[in-house]
PDB file of C-alpha atoms in Angstrom:
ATOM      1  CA  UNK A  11      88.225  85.876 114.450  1.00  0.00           C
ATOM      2  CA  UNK A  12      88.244  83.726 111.281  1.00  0.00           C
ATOM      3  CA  UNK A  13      91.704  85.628 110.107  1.00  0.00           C
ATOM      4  CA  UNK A  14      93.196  85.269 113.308  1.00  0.00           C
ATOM      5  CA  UNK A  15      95.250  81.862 113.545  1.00  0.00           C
ATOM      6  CA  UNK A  16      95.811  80.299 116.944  1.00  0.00           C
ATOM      7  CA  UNK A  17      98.296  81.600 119.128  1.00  0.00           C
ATOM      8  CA  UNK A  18      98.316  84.820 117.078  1.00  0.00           C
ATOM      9  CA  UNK A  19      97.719  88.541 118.377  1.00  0.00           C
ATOM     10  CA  UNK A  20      96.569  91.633 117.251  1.00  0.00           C
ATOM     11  CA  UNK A  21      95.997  95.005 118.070  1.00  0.00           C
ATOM     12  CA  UNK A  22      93.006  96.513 117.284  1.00  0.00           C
ATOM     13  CA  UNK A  23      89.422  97.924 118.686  1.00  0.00           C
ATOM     14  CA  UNK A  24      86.777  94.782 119.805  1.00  0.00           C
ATOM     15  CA  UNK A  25      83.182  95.049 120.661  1.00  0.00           C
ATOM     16  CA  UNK A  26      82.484  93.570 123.364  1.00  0.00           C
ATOM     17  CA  UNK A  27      78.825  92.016 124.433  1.00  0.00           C
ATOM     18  CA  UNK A  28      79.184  90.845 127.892  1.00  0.00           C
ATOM     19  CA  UNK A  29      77.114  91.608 131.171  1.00  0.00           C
ATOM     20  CA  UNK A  30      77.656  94.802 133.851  1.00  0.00           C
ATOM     21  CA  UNK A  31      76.196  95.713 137.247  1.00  0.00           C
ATOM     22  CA  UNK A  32      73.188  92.621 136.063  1.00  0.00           C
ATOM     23  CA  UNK A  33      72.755  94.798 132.604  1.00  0.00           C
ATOM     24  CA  UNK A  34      73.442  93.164 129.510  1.00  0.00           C
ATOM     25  CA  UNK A  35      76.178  96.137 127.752  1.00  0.00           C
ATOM     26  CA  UNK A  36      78.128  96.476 125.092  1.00  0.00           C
ATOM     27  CA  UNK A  37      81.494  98.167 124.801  1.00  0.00           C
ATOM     28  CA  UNK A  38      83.980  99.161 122.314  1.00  0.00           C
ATOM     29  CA  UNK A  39      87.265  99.302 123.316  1.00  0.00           C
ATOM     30  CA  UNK A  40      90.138 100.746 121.393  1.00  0.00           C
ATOM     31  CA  UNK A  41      93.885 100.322 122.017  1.00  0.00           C
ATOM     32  CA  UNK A  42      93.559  96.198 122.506  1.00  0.00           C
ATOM     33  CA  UNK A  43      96.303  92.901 122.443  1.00  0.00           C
ATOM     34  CA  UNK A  44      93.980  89.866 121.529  1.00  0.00           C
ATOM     35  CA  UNK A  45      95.610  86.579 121.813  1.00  0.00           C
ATOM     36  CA  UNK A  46      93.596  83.564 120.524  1.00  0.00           C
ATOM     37  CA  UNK A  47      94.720  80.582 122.399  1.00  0.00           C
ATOM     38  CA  UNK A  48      93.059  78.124 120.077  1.00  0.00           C
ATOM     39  CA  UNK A  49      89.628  77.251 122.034  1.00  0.00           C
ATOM     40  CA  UNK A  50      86.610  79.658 122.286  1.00  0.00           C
ATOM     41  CA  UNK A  51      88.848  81.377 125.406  1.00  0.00           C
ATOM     42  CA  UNK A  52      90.274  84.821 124.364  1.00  0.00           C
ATOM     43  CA  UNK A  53      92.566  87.174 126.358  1.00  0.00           C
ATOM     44  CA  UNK A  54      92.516  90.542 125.819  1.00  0.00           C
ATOM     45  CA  UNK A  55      94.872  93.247 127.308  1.00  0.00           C
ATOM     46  CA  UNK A  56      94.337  96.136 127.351  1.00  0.00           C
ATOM     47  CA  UNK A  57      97.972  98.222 127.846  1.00  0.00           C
ATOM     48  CA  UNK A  58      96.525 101.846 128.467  1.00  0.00           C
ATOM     49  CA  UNK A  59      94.949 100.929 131.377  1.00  0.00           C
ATOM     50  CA  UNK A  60      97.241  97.937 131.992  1.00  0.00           C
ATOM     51  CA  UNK A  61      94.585  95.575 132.480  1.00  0.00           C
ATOM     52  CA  UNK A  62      93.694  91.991 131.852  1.00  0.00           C
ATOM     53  CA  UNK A  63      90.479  89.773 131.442  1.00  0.00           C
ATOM     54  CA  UNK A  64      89.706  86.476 130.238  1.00  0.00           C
ATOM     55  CA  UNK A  65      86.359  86.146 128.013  1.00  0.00           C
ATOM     56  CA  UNK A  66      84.640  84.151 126.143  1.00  0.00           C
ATOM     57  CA  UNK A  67      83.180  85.539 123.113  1.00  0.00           C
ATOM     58  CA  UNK A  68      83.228  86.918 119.933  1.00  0.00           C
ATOM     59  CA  UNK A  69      85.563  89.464 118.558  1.00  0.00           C
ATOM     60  CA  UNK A  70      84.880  91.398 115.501  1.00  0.00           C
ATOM     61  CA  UNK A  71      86.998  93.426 113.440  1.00  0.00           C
ATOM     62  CA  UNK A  72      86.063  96.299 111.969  1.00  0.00           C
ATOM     63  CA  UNK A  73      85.204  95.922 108.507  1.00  0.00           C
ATOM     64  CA  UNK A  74      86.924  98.149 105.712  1.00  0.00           C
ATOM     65  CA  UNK A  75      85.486  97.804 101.957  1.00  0.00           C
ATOM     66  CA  UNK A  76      88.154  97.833  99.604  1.00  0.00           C
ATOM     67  CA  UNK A  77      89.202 100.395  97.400  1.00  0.00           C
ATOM     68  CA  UNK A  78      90.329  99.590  93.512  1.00  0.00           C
ATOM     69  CA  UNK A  79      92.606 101.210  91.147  1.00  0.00           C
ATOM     70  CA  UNK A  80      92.439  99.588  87.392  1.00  0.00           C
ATOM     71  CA  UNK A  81      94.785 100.678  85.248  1.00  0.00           C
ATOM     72  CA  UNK A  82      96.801  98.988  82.165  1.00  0.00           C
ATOM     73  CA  UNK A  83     100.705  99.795  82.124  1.00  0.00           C
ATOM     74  CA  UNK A  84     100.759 101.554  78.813  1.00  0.00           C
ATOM     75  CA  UNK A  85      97.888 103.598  77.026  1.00  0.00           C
ATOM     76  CA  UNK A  86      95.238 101.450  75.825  1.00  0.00           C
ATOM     77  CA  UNK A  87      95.835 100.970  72.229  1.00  0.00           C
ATOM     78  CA  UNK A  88      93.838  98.139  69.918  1.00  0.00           C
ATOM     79  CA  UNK A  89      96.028  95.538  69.057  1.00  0.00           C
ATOM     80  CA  UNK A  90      98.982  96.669  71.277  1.00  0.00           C
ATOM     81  CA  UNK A  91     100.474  94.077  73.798  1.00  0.00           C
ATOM     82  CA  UNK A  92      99.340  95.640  77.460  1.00  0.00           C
ATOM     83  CA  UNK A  93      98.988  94.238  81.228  1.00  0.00           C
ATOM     84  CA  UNK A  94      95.647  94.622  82.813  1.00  0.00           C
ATOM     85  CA  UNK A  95      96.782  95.697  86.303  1.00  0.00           C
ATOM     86  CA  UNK A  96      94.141  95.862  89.552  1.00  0.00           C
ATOM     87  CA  UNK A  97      95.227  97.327  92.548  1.00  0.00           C
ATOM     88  CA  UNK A  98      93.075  96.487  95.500  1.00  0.00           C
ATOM     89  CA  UNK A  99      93.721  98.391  98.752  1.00  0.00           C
ATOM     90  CA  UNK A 100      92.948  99.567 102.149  1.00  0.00           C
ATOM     91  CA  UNK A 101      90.557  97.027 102.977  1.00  0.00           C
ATOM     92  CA  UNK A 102      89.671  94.520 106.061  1.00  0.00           C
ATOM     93  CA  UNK A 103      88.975  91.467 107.140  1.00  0.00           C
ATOM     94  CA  UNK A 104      91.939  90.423 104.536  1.00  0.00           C
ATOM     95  CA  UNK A 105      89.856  87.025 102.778  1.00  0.00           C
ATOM     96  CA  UNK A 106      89.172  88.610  99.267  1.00  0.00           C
ATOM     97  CA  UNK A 107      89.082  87.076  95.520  1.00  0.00           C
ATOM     98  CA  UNK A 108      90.233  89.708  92.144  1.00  0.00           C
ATOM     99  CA  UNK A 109      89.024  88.071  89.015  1.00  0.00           C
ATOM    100  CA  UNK A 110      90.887  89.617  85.975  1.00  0.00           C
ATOM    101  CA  UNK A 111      88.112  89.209  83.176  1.00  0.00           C
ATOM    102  CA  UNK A 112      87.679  89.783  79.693  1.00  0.00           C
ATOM    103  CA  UNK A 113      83.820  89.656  78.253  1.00  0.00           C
ATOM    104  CA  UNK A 114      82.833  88.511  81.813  1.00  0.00           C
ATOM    105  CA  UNK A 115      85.557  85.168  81.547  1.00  0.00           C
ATOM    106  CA  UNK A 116      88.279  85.022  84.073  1.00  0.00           C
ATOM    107  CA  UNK A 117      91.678  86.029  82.281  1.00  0.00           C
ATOM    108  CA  UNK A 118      94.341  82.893  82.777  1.00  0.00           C
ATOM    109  CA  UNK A 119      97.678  83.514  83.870  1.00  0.00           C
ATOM    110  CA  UNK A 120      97.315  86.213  86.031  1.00  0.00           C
ATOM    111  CA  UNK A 121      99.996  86.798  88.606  1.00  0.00           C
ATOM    112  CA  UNK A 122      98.666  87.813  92.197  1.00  0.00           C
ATOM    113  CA  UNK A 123     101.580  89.488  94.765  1.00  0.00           C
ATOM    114  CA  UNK A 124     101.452  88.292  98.267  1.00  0.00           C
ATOM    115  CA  UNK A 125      99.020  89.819 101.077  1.00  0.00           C
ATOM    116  CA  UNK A 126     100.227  92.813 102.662  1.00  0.00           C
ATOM    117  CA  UNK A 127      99.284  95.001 105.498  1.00  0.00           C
ATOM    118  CA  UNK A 128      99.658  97.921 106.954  1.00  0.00           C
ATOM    119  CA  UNK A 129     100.202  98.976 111.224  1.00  0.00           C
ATOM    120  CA  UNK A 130      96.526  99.793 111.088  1.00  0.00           C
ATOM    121  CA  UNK A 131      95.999  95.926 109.394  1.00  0.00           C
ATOM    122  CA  UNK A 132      94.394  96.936 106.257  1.00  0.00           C
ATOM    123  CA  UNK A 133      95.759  94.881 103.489  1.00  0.00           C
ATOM    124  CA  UNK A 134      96.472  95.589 100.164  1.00  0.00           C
ATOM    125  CA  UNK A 135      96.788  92.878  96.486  1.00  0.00           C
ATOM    126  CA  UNK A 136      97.540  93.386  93.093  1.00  0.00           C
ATOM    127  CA  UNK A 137      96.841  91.334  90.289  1.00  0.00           C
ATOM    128  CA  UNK A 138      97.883  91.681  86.950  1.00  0.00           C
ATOM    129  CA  UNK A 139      97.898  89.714  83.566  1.00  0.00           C
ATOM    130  CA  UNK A 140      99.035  90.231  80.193  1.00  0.00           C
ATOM    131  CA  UNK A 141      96.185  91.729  77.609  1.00  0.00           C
ATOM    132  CA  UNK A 142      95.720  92.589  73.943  1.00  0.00           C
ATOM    133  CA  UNK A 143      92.687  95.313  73.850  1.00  0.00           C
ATOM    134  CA  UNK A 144      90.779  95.496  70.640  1.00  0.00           C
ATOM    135  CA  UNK A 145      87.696  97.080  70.000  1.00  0.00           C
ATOM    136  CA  UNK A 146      84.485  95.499  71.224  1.00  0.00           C
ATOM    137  CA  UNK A 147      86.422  93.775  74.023  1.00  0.00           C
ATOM    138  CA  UNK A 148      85.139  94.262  77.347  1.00  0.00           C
ATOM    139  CA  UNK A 149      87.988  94.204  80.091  1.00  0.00           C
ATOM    140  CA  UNK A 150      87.026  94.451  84.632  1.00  0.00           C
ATOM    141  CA  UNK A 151      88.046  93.443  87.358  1.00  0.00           C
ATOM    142  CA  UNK A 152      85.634  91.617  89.813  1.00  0.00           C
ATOM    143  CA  UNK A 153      86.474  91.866  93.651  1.00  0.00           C
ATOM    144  CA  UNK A 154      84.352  90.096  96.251  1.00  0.00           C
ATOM    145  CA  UNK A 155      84.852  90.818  99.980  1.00  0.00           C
ATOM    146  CA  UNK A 156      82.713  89.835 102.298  1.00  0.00           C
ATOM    147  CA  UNK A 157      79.281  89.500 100.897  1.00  0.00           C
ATOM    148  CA  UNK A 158      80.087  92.470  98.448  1.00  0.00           C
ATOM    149  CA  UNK A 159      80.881  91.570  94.958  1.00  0.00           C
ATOM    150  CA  UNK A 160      81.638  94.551  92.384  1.00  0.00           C
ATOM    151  CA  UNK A 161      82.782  94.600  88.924  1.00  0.00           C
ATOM    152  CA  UNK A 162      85.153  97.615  87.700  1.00  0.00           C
ATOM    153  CA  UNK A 163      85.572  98.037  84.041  1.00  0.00           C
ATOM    154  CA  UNK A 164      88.458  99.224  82.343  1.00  0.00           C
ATOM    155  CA  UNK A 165      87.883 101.392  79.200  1.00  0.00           C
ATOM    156  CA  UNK A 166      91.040 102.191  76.581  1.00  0.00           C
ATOM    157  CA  UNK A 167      92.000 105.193  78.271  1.00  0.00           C
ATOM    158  CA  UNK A 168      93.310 103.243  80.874  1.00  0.00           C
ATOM    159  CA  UNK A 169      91.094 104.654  83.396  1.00  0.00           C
ATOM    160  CA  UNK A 170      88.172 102.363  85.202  1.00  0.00           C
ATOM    161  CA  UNK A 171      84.152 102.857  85.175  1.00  0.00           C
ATOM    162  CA  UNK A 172      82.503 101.196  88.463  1.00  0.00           C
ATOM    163  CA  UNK A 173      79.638  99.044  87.740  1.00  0.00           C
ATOM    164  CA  UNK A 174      77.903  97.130  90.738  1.00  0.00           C
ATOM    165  CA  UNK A 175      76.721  93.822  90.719  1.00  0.00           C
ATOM    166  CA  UNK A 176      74.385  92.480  93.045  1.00  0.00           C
ATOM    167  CA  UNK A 177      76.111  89.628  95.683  1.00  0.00           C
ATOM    168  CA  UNK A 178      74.329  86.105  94.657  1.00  0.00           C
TER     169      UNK A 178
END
């Protein structure tokens, strides 16, 4: 529930851990409100069924990996003023970092739009900087999500080559 802030809600599935008839269960359950109410306490609501329980526990959100576009705005050309643009998308639990990087150094000056989302809460970024491509120039872009850390490399045709790199 690290995203959530208190007081906030959000409707999504939870799997919940809990005890049933003296069995220790677990349960997913789709179609939920979850209201954090700043201590461990967390209602959930359930309006299908128009139900409501208190627990304490732990809620976690399905996790989405990310997908990435990287592009430049105009055909690569050596020498040619560009912008090195990374579109990061569809992805979940929203706490991500996009490194624009040239020869595995973190571009300056890049500008980053806000966080959106979509009804479904996957969120979406885009980062983009200013570039000058010449030959022998290596240009990525390095997302980390989670635990996952990947580099994509952008080649003069515009179009990006996925390389992985282990997480540290």
């Amino acid at each position: 529930m690290a995203e959530q802030a208190v007081g906030s809600q959000a409707k999504r599935s939870v799997l919940l851990h809990g005890v049933e008839d003296a069995q220790d269960v677990q349960k997913e359950v789709d179609d939920v409100q979850v209201e954090v109410d700043g201590g461990q306490d967390v209602l959930l609501w359930r309006q299908l069924l128009h139900q409501q329980a208190v627990f304490v526990c732990s809620v976690e959100s399905k996790y989405s990996p990310p997908k990435v576009q990287l592009y430049s705005r105009d055909p690569g050309e050596n020498g040619k003023d560009n912008t090195l643009i990374c579109h990061v998308s569809d992805f979940h639990p929203p706490d991500i970092t996009i490194q624009l990087m040239k020869d595995g150094v973190e571009l300056p000056n890049a500008k980053l739009t806000d966080l959106s989302f979509k009804q479904n809460w996957q969120f979406h970024l885009t980062k983009s900087v200013p570039f000058l491509p010449n030959d022998g120039q290596m240009y990525s872009c390095k997302v980390t999500h989670g635990s996952n850390v990947k580099d994509y490399a952008w080649g003069e045709s515009g179009s990006a080559d996925q390389h992985v790199i282990q997480p540290e």
